[in-house]
XYZ file of C-alpha atoms in Angstrom:
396
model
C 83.798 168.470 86.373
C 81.012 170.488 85.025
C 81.593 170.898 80.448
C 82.891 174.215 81.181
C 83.286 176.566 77.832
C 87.014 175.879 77.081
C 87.118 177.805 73.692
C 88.629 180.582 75.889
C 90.914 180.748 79.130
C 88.750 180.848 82.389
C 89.740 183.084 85.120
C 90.754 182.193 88.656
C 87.301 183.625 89.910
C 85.152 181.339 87.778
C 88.156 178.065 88.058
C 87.512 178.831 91.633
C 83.468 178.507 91.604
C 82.978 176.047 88.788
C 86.323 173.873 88.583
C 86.467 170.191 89.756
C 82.872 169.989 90.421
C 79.698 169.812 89.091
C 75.675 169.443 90.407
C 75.154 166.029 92.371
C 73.871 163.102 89.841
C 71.354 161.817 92.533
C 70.002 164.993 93.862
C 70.978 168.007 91.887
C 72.574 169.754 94.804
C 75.300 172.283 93.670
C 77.355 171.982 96.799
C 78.944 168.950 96.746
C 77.850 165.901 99.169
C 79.929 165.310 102.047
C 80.282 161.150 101.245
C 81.003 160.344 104.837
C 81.947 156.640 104.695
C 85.367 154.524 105.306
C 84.800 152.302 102.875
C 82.978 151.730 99.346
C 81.048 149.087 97.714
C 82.226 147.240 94.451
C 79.816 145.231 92.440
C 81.415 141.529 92.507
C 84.890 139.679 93.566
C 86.129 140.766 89.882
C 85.377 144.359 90.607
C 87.306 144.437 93.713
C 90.607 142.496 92.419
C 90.767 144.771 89.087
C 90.098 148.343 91.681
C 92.887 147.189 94.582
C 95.409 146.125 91.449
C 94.530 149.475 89.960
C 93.575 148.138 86.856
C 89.721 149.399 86.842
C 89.034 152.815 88.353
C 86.033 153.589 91.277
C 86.444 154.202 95.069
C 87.282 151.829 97.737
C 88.572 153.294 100.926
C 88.776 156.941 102.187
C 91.923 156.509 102.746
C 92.589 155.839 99.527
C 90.461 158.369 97.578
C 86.856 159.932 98.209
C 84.294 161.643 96.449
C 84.527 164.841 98.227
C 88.057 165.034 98.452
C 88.579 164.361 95.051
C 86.385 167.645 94.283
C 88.452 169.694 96.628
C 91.680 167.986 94.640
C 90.409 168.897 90.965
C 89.473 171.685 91.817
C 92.860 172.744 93.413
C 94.237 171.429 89.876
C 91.990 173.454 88.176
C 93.566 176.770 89.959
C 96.846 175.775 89.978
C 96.779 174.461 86.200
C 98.152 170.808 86.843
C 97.439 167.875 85.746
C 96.410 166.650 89.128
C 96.428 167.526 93.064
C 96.738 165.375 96.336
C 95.057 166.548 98.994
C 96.552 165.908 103.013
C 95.328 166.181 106.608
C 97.596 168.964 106.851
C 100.638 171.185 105.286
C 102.841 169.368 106.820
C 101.664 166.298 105.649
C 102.023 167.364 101.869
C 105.283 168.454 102.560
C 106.276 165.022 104.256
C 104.732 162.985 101.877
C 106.452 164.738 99.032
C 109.762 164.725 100.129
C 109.777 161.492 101.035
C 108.387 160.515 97.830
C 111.417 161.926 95.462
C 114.228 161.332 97.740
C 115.835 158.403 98.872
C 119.054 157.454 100.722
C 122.042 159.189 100.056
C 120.148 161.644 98.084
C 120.729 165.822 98.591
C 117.939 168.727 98.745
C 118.816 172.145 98.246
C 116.429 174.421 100.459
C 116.742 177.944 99.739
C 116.112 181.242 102.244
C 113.701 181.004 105.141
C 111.118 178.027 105.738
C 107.817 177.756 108.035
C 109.423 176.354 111.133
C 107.521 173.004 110.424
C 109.143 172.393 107.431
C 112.972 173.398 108.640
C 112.407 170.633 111.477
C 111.414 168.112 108.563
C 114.434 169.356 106.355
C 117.223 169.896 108.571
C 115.951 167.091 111.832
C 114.258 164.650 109.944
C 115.966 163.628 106.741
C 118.919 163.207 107.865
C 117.855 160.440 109.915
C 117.343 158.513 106.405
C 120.662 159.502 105.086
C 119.338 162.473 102.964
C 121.287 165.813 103.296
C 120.011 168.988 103.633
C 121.847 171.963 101.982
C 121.023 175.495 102.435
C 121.733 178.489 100.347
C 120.604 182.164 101.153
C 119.124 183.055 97.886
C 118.976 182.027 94.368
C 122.393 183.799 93.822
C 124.138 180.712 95.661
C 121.756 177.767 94.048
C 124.068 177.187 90.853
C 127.012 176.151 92.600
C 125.344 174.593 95.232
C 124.166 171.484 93.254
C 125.960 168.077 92.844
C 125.313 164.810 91.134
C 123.444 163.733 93.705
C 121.033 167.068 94.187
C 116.982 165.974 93.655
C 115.321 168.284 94.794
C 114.889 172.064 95.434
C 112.562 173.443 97.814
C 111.685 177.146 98.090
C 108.955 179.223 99.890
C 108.084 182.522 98.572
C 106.647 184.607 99.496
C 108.807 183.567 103.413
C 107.645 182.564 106.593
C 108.069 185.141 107.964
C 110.293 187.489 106.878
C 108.518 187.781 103.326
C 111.814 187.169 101.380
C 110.865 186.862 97.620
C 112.444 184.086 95.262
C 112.736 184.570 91.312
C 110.513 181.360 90.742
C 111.385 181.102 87.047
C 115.197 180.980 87.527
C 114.584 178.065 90.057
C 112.976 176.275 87.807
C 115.776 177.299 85.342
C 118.581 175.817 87.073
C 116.923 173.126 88.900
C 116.137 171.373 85.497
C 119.411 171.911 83.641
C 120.419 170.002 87.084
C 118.112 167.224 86.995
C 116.371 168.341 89.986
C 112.841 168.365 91.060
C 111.686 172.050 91.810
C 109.003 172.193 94.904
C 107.735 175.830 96.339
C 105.546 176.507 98.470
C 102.679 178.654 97.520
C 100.849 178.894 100.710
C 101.195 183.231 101.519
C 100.586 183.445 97.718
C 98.128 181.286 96.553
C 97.238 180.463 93.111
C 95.299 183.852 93.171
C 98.703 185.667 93.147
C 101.057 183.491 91.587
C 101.390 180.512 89.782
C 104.322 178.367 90.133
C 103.519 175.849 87.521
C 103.434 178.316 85.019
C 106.673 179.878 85.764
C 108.268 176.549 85.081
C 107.845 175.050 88.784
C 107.919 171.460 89.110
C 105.012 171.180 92.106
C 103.565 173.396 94.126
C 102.312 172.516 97.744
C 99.702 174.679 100.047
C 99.379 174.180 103.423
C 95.229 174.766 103.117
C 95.057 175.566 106.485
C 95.851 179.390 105.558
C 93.963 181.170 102.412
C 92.300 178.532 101.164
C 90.281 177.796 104.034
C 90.016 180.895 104.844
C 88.117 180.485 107.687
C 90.080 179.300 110.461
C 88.008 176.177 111.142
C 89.930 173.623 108.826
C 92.932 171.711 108.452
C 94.577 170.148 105.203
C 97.492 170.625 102.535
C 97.302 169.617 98.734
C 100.433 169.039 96.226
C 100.041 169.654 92.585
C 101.771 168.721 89.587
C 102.289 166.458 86.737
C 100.542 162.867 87.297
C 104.292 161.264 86.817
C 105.414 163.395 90.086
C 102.160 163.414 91.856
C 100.993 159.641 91.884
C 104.004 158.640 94.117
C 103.511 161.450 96.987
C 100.070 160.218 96.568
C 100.958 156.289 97.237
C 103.077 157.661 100.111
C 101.335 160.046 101.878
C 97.661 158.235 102.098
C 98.267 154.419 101.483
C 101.156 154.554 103.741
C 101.755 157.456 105.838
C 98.234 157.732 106.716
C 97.941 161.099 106.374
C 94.501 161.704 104.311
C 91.985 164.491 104.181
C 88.585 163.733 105.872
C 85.758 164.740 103.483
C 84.146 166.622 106.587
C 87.676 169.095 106.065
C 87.494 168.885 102.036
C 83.816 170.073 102.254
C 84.924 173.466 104.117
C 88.351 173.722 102.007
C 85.815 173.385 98.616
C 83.692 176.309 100.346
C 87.002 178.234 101.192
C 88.366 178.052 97.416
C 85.022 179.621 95.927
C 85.751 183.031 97.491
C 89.415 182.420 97.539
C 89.843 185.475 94.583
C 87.661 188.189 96.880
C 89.250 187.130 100.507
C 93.021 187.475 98.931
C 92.759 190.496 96.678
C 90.700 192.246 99.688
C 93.551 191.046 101.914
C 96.421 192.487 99.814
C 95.001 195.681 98.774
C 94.410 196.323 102.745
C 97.798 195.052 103.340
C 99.624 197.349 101.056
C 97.565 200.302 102.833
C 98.782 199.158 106.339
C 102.678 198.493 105.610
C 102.347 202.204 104.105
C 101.241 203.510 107.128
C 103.422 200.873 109.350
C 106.588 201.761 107.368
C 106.040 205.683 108.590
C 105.475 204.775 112.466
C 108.224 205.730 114.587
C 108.369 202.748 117.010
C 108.535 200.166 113.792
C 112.732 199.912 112.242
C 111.727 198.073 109.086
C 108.460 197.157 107.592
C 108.856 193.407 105.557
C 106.273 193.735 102.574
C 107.040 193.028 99.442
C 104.689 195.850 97.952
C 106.972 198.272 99.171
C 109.474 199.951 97.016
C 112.285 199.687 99.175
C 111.573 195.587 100.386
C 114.732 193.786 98.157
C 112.056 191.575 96.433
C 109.923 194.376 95.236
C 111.319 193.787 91.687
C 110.825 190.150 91.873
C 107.514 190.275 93.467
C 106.326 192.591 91.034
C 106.928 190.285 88.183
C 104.976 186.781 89.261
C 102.821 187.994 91.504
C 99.500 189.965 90.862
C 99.333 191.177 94.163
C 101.720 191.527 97.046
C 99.293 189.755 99.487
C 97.745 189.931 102.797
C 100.951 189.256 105.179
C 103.667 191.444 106.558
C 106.359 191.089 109.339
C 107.658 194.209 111.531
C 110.804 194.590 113.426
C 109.943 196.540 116.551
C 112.494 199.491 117.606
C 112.088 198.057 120.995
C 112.694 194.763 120.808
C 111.094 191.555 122.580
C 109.606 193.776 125.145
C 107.789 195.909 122.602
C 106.294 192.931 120.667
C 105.053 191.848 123.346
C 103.653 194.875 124.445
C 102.180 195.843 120.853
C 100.706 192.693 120.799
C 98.918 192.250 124.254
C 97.526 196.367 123.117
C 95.752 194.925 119.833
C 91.735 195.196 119.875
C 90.403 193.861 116.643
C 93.655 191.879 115.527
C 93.733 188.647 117.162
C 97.253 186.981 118.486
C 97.480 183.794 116.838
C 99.905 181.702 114.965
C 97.770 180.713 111.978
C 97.375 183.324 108.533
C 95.170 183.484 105.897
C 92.245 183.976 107.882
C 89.223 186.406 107.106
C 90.151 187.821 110.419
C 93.319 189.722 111.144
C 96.136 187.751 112.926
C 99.161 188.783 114.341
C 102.032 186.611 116.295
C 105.823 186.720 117.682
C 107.412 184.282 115.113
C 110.438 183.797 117.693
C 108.480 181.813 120.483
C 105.773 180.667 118.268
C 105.865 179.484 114.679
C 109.617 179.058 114.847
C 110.427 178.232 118.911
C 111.507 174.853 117.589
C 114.187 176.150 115.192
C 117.639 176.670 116.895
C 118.546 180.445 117.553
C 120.898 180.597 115.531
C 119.051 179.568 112.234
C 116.838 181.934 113.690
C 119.225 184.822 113.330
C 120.141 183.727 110.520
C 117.062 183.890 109.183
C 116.539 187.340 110.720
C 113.833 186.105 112.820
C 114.703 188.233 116.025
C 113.183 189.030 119.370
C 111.917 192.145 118.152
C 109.612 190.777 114.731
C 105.759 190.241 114.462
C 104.154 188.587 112.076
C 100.936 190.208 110.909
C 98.494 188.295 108.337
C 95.307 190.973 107.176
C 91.939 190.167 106.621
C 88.871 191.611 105.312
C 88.077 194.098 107.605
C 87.844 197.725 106.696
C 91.281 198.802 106.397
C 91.107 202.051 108.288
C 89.387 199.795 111.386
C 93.169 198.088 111.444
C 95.363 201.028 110.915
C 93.102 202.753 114.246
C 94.320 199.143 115.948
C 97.719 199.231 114.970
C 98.050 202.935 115.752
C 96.919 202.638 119.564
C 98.764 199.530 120.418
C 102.132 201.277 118.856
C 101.476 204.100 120.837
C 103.847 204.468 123.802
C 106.484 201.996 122.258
């Protein structure tokens, strides 16, 4: 990393230019080399011993660790202030490999509110299988007495996928250490622009990088970040034995992504607060789910650890399935599809996309209904999308 002036606290907008990387040593180039290789060199028998055993540091095996992606991870550090970062083929990758990491049979984790779909199947299909249970509580109200001796972890996402439902990060982190537990949310609608789990007391925070920090739609990856005790497990897990390790062709476009993270995401959420205004007036929507509205029950909440409210929104139609569908087939500039994040506007029907896989009645539950849309904002001028949303809500 480049000997950055650290009399003073950098901001995110420089962290996200200069952190975790520095000009190439052979050529000078200030965008960091794509080291496209499988495997490394080491000088003599010695040198390879002491590297496998872990004993003497350098690079052996993408897999393992590569140059690139170990930009992309320091400089995810860097943003999130941790002490170190794992990067993943995917979100759903880091959220595998971290769970799997701190729990073990007989072991409990305490999910709380809504999850991406993705991540219920992992929680509520998937542990079990390896005798880990699953218990769910509505808010933070209901965490305290939901813990037992055997509770390890906690695992949150706020701001929701996608209802938006907004969790009071600091008292999870509260309780889940006077417990014992290990405290994991989800920072992927927020990003480390917006909020900063780690500094609110968070154990790790996980991204699926997919979403904002791309940015662009045309890369796939997650990262966990945390303490080096926490993280070099998930680590061990995830890419020396699940596999599941970021290609340095996907941490080249992810680095890119995180240098204009700051612009994309405040752009994002000052149009978004602009749109749920005028979507919370239309007669054909019944509730507008934005936490930068006054009357959303996380306002409060949202207000205090995030700087923004960000770029994503849900809607419950008046008319139900058949008016989602219909709003959504009228859109001109907003594209239907299931990803967020994106410099482009993106909207989608949570119930037979994102969250078709997650029984109906967890759906209710989770007040994902027939009727809701998911909308995610990009950069474009803000009165371009309010014309958009206007004409395809016309009629409904």
């Amino acid at each position: 990393m480049k000997n950055l002036n650290t009399s003073r606290s950098l901001g995110l907008r420089t962290l996200a230019v200069h952190g975790g990387q520095q000009p190439d040593s052979l050529t000078g180039a200030i965008a960091t080399p794509i080291t496209a290789t499988s495997a490394f060199s080491y000088p003599d028998f010695d040198s390879g011993a002491l590297r496998f055993s872990g004993e003497e540091p350098g690079y052996m095996y993408s897999r393992f660790a590569n140059p690139t992606v170990s930009v992309f991870e320091q400089k995810m550090a860097a943003l999130e202030g941790a002490e170190t970062a794992v990067a993943s083929a995917s979100g759903m990758a880091a959220i595998s490999a971290t769970l799997f990491a701190l729990l073990v049979p007989g072991d409990e984790i305490i999910h709380i509110g809504t999850l991406y779909g993705g991540t219920e199947g992992v929680v509520r299909n998937l542990l079990p299988r390896y005798g880990i249970k699953p218990v769910h509580v509505a808010n933070v109200s209901e965490l305290e007495a939901a813990f037992t001796k055997n509770t390890k972890v906690v695992l949150v996402e706020t701001p929701a996928n996608p209802g938006l439902d907004i969790a009071d990060l600091a008292e999870i982190a509260r309780l889940s250490k006077a417990a014992g537990a290990v405290s994991v949310a989800d920072n992927t609608f927020a990003t480390p622009y917006l909020t900063r789990p780690l500094a609110l007391g968070i154990d790790i925070v996980l991204h699926s990088a997919t979403k904002y920090i791309s940015g662009h739609g045309d890369a796939t990856g997650g990262v966990v970040a945390g303490s080096a005790a926490l993280i070099t497990p998930i680590r061990t897990l995830g890419l020396k034995q699940f596999g599941g390790n970021l290609s340095p062709f996907e941490a080249s476009l992810l680095i890119r992504g995180l240098k204009t993270l700051p612009l994309r995401v405040e752009a994002s959420s000052l149009s978004a607060q602009a749109v749920a205004e005028f979507l919370d007036g239309n007669s054909a929507v019944d509730t507008v789910f934005y936490p930068g509205l006054k009357q959303h029950p996380g306002h409060d909440t949202a207000s205090k650890q995030m700087k923004l409210f960000g770029g994503i929104m849900a809607i419950e139609l008046k008319g139900g399935l058949n008016a989602a569908r219909t709003f959504l087939d009228k859109l001109s500039i907003i594209t239907q599809a299931v990803s967020l994040g994106d410099t482009d506007s993106l909207a989608c029907h949570p119930a037979s996309t994102t969250h078709s896989a997650v029984a109906p009645e967890i759906r209710r539950q989770s007040g994902i209904t027939d009727g809701l849309v998911r909308i995610s904002i990009g950069i474009e001028d803000t009165d371009d999308l309010i014309a958009d949303l206007q004409q395809a809500l016309e009629g409904l």
